[in-house]
Coordinates of C-alpha atoms and ligand atoms in Angstrom, one line a residue:
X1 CA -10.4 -27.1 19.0
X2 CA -13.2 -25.9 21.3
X3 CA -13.7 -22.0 20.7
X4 CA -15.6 -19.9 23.2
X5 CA -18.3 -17.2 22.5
X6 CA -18.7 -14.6 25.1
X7 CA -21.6 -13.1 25.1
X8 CA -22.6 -9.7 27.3
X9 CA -26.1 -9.5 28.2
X10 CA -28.8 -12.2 28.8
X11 CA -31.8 -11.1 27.4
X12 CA -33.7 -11.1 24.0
X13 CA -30.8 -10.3 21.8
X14 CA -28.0 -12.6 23.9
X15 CA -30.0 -15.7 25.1
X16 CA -31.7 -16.1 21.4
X17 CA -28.2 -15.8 19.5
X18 CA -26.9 -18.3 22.0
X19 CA -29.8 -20.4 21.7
X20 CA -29.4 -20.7 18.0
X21 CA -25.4 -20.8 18.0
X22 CA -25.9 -23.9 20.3
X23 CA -28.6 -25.8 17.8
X24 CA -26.2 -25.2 15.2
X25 CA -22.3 -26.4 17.6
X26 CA -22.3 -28.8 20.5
X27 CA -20.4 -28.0 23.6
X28 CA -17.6 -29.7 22.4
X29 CA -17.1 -27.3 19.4
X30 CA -18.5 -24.2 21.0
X31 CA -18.4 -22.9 24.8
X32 CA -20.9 -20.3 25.4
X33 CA -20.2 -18.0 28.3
X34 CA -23.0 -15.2 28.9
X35 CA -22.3 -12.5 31.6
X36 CA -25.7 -11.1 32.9
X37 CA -25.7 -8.3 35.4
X38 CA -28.9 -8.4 36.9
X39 CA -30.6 -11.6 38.0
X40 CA -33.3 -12.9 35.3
X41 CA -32.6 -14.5 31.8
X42 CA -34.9 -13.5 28.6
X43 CA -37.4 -11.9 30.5
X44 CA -40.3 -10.2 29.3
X45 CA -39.5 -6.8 29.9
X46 CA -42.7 -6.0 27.5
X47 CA -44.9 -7.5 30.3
X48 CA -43.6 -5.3 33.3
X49 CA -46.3 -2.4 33.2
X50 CA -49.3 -5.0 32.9
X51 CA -47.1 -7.2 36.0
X52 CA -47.2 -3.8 37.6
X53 CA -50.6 -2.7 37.3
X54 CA -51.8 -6.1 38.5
X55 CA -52.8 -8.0 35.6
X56 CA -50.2 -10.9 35.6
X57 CA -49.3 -12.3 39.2
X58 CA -46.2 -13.5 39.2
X59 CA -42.8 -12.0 38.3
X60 CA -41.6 -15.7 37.1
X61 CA -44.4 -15.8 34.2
X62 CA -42.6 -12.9 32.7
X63 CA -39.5 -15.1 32.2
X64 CA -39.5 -17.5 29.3
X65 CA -36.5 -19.5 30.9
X66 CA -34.1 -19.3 33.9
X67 CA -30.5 -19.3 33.9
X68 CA -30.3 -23.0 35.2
X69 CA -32.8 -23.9 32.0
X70 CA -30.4 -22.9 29.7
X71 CA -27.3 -24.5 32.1
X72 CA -28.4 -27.6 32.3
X73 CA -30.7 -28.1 29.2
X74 CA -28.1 -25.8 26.5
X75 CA -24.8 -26.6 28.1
X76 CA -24.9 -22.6 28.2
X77 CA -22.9 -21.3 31.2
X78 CA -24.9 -18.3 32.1
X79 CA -23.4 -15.9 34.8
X80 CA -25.9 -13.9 36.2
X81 CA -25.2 -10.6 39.1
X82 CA -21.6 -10.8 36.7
X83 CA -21.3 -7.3 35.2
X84 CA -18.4 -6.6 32.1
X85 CA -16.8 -3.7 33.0
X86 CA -14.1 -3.8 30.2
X87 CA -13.4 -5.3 26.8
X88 CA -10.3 -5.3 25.0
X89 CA -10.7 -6.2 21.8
X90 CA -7.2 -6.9 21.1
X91 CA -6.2 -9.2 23.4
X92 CA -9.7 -10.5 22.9
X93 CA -10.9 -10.4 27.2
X94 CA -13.1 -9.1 28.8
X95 CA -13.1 -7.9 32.6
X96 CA -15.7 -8.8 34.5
X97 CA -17.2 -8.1 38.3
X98 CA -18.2 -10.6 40.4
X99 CA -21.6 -8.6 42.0
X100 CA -22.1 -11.0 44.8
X101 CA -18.6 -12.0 45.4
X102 CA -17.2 -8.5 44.7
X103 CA -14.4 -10.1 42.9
X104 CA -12.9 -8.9 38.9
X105 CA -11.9 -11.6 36.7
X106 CA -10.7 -11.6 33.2
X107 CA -12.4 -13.8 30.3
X108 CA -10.8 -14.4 26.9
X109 CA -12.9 -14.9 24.1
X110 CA -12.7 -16.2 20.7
X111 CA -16.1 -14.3 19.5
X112 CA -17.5 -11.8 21.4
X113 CA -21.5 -10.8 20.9
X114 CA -22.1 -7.4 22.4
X115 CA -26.1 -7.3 23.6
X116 CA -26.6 -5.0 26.4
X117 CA -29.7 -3.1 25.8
X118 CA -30.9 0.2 25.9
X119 CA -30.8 2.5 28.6
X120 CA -33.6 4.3 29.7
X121 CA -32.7 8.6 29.2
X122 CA -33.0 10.4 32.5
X123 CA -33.6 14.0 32.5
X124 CA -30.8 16.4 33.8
X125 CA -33.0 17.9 36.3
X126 CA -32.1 18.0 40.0
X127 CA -33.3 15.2 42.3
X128 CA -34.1 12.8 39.2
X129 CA -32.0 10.2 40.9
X130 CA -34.0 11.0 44.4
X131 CA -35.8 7.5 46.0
X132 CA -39.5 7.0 44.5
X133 CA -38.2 7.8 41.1
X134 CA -38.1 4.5 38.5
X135 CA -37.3 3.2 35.3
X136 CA -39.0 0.3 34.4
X137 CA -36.2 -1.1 32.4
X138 CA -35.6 -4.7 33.8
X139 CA -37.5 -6.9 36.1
X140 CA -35.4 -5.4 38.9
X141 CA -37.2 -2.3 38.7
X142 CA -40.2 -3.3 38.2
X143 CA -40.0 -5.5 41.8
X144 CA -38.9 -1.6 43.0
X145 CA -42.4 -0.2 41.8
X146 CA -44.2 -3.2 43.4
X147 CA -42.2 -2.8 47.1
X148 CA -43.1 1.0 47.0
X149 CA -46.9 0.6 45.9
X150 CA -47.1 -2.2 48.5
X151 CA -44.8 -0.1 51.7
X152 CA -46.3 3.1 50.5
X153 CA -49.2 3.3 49.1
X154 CA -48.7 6.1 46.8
X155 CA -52.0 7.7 46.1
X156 CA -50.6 10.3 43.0
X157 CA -48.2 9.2 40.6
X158 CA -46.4 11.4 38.0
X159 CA -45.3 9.9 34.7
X160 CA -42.4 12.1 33.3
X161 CA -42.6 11.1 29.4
X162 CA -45.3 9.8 27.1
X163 CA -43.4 7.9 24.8
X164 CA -45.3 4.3 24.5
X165 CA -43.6 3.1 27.7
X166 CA -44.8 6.0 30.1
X167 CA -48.1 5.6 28.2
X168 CA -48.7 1.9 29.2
X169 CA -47.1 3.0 32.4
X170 CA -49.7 5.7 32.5
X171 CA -52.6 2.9 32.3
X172 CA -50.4 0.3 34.7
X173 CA -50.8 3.3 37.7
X174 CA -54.5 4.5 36.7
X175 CA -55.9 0.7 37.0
X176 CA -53.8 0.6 40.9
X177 CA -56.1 3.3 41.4
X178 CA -53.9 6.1 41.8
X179 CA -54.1 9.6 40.1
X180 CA -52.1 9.9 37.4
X181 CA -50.3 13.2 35.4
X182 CA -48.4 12.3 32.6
X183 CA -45.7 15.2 32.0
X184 CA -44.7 15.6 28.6
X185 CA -42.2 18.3 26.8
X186 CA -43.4 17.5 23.3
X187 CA -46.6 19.0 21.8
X188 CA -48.5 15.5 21.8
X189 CA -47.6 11.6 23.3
X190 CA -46.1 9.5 21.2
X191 CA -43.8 11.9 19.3
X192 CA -43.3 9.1 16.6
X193 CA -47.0 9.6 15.4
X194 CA -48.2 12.6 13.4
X195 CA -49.9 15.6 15.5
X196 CA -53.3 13.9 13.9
X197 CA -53.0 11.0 15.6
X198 CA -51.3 11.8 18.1
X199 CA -53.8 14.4 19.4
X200 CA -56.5 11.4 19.2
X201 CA -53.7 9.6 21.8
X202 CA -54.3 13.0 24.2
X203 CA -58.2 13.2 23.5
X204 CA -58.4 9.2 24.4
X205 CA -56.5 9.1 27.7
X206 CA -58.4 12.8 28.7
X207 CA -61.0 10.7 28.8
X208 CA -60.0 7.9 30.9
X209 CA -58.6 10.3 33.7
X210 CA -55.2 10.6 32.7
X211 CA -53.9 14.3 33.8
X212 CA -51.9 15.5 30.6
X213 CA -49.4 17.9 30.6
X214 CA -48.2 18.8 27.1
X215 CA -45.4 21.0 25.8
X216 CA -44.2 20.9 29.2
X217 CA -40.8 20.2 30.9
X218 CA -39.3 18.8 34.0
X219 CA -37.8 21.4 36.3
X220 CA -36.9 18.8 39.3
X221 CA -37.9 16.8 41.8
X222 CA -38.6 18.0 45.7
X223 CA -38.2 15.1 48.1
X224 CA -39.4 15.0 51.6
X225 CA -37.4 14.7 54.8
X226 CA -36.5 11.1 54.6
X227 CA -35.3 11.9 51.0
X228 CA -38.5 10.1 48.9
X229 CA -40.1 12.1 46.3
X230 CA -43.1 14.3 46.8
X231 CA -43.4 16.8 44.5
X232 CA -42.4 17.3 40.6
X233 CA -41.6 20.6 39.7
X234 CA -42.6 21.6 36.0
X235 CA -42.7 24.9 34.1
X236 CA -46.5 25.1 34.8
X237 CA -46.1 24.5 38.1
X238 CA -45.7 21.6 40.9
X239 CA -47.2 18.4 40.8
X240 CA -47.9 16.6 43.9
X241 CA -46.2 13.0 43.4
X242 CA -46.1 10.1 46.0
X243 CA -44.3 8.0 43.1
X244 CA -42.5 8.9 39.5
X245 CA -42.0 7.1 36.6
X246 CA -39.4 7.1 33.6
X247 CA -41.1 7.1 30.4
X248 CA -38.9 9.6 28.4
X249 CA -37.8 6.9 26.2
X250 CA -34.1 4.9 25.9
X251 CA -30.7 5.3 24.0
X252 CA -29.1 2.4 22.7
X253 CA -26.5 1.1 26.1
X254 CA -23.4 1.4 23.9
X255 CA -21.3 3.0 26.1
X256 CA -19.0 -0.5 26.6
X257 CA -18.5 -1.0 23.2
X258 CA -17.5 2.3 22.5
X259 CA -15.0 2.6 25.4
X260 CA -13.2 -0.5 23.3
X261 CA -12.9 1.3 20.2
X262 CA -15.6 -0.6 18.3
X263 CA -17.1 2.3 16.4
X264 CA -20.8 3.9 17.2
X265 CA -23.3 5.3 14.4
X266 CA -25.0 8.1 14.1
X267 CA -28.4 6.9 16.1
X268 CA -25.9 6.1 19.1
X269 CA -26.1 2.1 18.1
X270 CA -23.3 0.1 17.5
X271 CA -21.9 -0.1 13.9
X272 CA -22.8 -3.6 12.6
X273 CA -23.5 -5.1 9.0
X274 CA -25.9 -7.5 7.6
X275 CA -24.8 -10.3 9.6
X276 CA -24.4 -8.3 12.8
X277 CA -20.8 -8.4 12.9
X278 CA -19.1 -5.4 13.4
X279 CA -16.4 -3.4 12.2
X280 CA -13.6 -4.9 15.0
X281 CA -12.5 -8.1 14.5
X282 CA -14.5 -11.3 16.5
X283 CA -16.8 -8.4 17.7
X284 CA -20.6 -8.5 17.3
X285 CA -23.7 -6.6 18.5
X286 CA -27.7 -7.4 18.7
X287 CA -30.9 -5.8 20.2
X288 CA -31.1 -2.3 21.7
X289 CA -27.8 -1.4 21.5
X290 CA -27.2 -2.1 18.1
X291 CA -27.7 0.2 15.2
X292 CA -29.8 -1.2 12.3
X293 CA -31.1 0.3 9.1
X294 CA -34.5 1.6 8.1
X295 CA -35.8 -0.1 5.1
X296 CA -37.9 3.4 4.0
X297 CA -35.9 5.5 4.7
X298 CA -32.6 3.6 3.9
X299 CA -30.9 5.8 6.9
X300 CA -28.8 4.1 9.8
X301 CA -31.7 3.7 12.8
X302 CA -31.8 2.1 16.6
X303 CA -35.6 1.5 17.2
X304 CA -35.6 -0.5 20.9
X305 CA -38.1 -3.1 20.7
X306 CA -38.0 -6.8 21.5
X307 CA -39.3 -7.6 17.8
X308 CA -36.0 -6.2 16.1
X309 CA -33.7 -7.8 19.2
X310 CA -35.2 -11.1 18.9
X311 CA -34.8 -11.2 15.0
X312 CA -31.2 -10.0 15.4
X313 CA -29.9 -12.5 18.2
X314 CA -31.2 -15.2 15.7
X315 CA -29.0 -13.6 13.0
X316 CA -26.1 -13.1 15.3
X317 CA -26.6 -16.4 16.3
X318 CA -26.7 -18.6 12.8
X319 CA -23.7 -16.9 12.0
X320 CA -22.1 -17.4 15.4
X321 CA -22.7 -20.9 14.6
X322 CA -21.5 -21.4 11.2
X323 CA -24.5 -21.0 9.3
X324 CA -25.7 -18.0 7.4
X325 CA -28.0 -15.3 8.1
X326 CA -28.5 -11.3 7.4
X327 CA -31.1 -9.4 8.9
X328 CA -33.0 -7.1 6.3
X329 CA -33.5 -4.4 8.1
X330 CA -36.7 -2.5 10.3
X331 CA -40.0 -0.7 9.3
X332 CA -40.3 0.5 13.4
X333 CA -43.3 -1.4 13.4
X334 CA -44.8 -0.7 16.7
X335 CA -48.4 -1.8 19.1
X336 CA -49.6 -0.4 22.1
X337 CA -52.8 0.6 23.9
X338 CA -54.2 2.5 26.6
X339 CA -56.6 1.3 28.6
X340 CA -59.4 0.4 25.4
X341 CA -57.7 2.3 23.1
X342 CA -55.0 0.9 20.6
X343 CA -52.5 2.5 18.5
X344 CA -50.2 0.8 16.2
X345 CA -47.7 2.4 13.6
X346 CA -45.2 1.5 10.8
X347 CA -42.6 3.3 8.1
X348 CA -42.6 7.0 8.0
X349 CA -44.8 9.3 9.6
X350 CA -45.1 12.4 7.1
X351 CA -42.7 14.6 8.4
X352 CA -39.8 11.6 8.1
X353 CA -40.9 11.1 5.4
X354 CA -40.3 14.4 4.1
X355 CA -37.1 14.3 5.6
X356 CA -35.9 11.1 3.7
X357 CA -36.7 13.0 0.8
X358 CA -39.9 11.8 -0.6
X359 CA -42.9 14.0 -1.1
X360 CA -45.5 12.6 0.9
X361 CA -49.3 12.2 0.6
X362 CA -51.2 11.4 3.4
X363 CA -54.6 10.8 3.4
X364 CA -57.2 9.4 6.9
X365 CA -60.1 7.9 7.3
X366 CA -62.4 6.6 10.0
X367 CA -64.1 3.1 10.0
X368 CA -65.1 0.6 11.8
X369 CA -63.3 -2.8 12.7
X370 CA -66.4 -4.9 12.3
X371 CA -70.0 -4.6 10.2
X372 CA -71.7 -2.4 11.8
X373 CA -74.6 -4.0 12.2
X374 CA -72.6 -6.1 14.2
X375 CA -72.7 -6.2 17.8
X376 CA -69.3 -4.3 19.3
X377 CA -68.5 -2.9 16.1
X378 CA -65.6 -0.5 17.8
X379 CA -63.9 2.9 15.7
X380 CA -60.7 2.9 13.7
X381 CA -59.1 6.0 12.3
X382 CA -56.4 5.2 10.0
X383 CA -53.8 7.5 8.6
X384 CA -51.6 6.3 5.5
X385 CA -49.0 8.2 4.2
X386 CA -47.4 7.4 0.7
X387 CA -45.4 8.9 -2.4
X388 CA -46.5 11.4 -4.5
X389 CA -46.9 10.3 -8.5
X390 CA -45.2 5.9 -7.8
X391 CA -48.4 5.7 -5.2
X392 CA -45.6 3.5 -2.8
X393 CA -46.9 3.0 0.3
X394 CA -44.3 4.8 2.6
X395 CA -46.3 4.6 6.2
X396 CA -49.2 4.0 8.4
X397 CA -50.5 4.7 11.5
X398 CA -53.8 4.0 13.2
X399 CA -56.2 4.6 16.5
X400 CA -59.2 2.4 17.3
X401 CA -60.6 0.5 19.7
X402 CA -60.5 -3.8 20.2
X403 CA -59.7 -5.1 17.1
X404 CA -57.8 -2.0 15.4
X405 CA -54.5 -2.5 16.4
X406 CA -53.1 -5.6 14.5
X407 CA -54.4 -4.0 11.8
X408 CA -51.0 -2.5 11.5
X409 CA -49.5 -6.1 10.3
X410 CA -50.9 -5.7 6.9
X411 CA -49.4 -2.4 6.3
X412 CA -46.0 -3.8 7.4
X413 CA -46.5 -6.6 5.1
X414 CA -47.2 -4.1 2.3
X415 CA -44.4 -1.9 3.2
X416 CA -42.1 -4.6 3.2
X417 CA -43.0 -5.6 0.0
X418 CA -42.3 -1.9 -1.5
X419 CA -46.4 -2.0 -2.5
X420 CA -47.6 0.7 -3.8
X421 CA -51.3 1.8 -2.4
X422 CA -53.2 0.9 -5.6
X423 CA -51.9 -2.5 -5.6
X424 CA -53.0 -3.1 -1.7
X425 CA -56.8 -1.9 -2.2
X426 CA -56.7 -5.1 -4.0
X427 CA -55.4 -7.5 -1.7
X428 CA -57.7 -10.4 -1.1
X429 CA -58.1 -9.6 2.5
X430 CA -60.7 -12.1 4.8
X431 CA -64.4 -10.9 5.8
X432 CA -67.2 -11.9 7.6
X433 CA -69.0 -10.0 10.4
X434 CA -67.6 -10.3 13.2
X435 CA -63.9 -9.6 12.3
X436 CA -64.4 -6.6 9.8
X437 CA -67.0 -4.8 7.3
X438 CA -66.8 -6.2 3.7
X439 CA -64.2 -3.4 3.0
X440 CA -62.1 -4.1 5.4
X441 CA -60.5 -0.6 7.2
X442 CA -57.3 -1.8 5.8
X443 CA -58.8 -1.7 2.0
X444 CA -61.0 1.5 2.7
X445 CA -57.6 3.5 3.8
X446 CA -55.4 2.0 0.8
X447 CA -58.5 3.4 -1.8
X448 CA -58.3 6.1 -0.2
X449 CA -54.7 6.9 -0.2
X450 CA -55.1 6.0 -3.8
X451 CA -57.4 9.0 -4.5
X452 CA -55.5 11.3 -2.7
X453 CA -51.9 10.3 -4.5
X454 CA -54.2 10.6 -8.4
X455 CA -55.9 14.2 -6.9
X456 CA -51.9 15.2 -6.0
X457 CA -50.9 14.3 -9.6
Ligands
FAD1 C1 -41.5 -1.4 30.0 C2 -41.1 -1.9 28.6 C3 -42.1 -2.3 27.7 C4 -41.7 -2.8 26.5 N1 -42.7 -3.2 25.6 C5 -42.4 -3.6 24.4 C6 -43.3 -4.1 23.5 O1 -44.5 -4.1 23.8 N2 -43.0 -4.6 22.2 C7 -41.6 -4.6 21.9 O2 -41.3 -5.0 20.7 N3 -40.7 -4.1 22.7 C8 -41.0 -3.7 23.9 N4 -40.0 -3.3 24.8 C9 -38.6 -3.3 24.3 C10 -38.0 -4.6 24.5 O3 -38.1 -5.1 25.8 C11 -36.5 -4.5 24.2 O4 -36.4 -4.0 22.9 C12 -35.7 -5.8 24.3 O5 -35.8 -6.3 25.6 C13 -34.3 -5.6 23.9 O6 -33.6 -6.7 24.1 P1 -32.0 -6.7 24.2 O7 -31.6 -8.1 24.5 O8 -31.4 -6.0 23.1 O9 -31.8 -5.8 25.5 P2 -32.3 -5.9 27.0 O10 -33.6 -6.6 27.1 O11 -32.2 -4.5 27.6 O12 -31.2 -6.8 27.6 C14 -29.9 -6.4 27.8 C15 -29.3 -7.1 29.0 O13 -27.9 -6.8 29.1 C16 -27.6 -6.6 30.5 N5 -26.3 -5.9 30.5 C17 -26.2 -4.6 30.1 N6 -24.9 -4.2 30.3 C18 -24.2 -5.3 30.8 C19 -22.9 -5.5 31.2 N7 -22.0 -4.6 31.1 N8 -22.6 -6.7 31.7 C20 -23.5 -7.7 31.9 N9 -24.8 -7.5 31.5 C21 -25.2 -6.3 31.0 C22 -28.8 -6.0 31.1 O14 -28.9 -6.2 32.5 C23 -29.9 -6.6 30.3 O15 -30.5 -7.7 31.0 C24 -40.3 -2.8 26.1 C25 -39.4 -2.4 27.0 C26 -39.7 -2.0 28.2 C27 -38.6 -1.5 29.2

């Protein structure tokens, strides 16, 4: 007998499990029915603030393949502009609008996989929903930034949030030429980081032109007469804006599953276990709005990024299919950059650390990613943070310039492996010139982490 997946949401997390379920079941075993509500499959939505800031061209690069690709070349029936309104889990349907036709139907299901994303946070100020105000969520809104640089030509822009998303966002509207404040209630961007590294963040994009405003909130947004933004009102004061963007980070877009009963964690994800199945019968979840587990810290964690949600789909989708798989878990390894600078991070910064009950010890240094007798020899400051008296390696982060950033892979590669920092000074690591110094950063931080954890006793 044929069964039917359902699947809710066509991105990273859906369109990979339902990839893999169908390499593993033909049509005639298993029918795949996805429900998107916007228009694009497995976009890209990591590529929209370098679409929007002018570096790629075309919207359709940023999609790796169309609803009709995976129609006619997956025998997967992919509904985009169809939004799921409803689940029930017992009767095992879901309800679902038509968006063009303005029609509800009802689907019954035999699995269901859950993969609807994250949802960017908006702050409860008043006129945050007002027109010139974005999120830069899906492709959708991204064509919305393009229409109102093209129809407006906004000349100041106002970034509320410096999370990594209103930092890239940040660089996206500085290379459109526009001037650019960056409004941020925490003490420093990039809350994630320590207050070491992240006041190097602050320093670097001072010095590019970015307007930072630190340890400051939102009040609300003033609009104009025909109701688009034009001013941002924060407790130091008003900011001119001609456009605003969202960069205040995501939750995980459970909301849906919840409603059904299936039962939400404590980081707002949905409840799943090693195989991404969760607690409610024929019920599964992926991606953003799943909740996953930090391999450090061993607490329950939703980290949003398109490296976890990719990973997990697979899972969801092996399983889906009949084979086996478990997912093992996140380190919150995470890249980014502004303008030439790059910042990459994994594990536990030292005050989560701390809070997962380990006594940290964290030790930086500054190097440089090649010789330095070597032409473009750029900086690198690297911060490692690991466990008092076993030496385990518990975290790093780092700053630099070209070259720095995937730097980062090592670390995860040693955190994942539970290495302790003596142990990775030694790692045969490559060298020549051009890519590193003899002691590669890498090595130079892991010595001296090592120090700093024999000094702490
Ligand atoms: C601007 C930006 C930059 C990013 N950069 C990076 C990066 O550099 N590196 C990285 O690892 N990650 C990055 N991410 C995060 C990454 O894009 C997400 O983690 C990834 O897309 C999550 O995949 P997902 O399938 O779980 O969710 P999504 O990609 O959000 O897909 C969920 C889909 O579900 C649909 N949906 C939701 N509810 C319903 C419903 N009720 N009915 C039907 N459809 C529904 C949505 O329309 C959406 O298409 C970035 C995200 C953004 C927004």
């Amino acid at each position: 007998m044929t069964e039917r997946l359902v699947v809710i949401g066509g991105d990273a997390a859906g369109m990979s499990a339902a990839s893999q379920a169908r390499r593993l079941k033909g049509p005639e075993e298993l029918e795949i029915l996805v429900f998107e509500r916007g228009r694009f499959t497995s976009y890209a939505a990591c590529g929209i603030p370098y679409w929007i800031a002018g570096l790629i061209d075309e919207r359709d690069e940023l999609v790796a393949r169309a609803p009709e690709v995976f129609r006619e070349k997956q025998a997967i029936d992919v509904r985009t502009a169809h939004e799921v309104v409803s689940i029930d889990t017992d009767a095992r349907t879901v309800a679902v609008d038509d968006l063009d036709a303005g029609t509800r139907s009802e689907h019954g299901y035999d699995q269901l996989l859950i993969a609807t994303g994250a949802t960017p946070l908006r702050p409860p100020v008043p006129g945050i929903d007002a027109e010139g105000v974005f999120g830069v969520q899906t492709l959708e809104h991204g064509q919305r930034v393009l229409d109102a640089m093209d129809e407006r030509r906004p000349e100041r822009a106002v970034v509320i949030g410096a999370g990594y998303i209103g930092i890239e966002m940040a660089e996206a509207m500085l290379l459109r030429g526009l001037e650019v404040h960056v409004v941020e209630m925490a003490a420093q961007p990039m809350s994630t980081l320590d207050p070491e590294i992240g006041a190097k963040v602050a320093e670097a994009m001072g010095r590019m032109g970015i307007h930072l405003h630190l340890g400051v909130a939102v009040e609300g947004i003033e609009t104009g007469d025909d109701g688009w933004i034009r001013a941002v009102r924060t407790g130091e004061g008003t900011l001119d804006a001609d456009i605003a963007v969202l960069g205040t980070g995501t939750r995980p877009f459970s909301d849906l599953a919840a409603e059904a009963g299936v039962p939400i964690g404590p980081s707002r994800g949905i409840v799943t276990d090693r195989r991404q199945r969760t607690p409610v019968e024929g019920v599964w979840a992926a991606g953003d709005c799943a909740e996953t587990f930090h391999r450090v810290s061993r607490q329950p964690v939703s980290i949003a990024l398109g490296t976890i949600a990719n990973k997990q789909g697979r899972i969801a989708g092996l399983n889906l299919g009949g084979s086996y798989g478990g997912f093992p878990g996140v380190l919150g390894t995470a890249i980014t950059k502004v303008c030439e600078v790059e910042i990459a991070r994994t594990g536990l910064g030292e005050q989560a650390a701390r809070d997962a009950g380990f006594e940290p010890v964290v030790a930086t240094i500054d190097g440089l990613t090649r010789a330095h007798y070597y032409p473009d020899a750029k900086p690198i400051t690297i911060r490692t943070i690991a466990e008092r008296g076993t030496g385990r390696l518990l975290g790093a982060q780092l700053i630099g310039e070209e070259g720095a950033a995937k730097r980062i892979d090592t670390f995860a590669t040693a955190l994942w492996n539970e290495m302790a920092v003596e142990e990775l000074l030694n790692v045969d690591l490559s060298y020549a010139p051009p890519f590193s110094p003899v002691w590669d950063p890498v090595l130079i931080a892991a010595r001296r982490a090592d120090s700093a954890v024999r000094s702490a006793g």
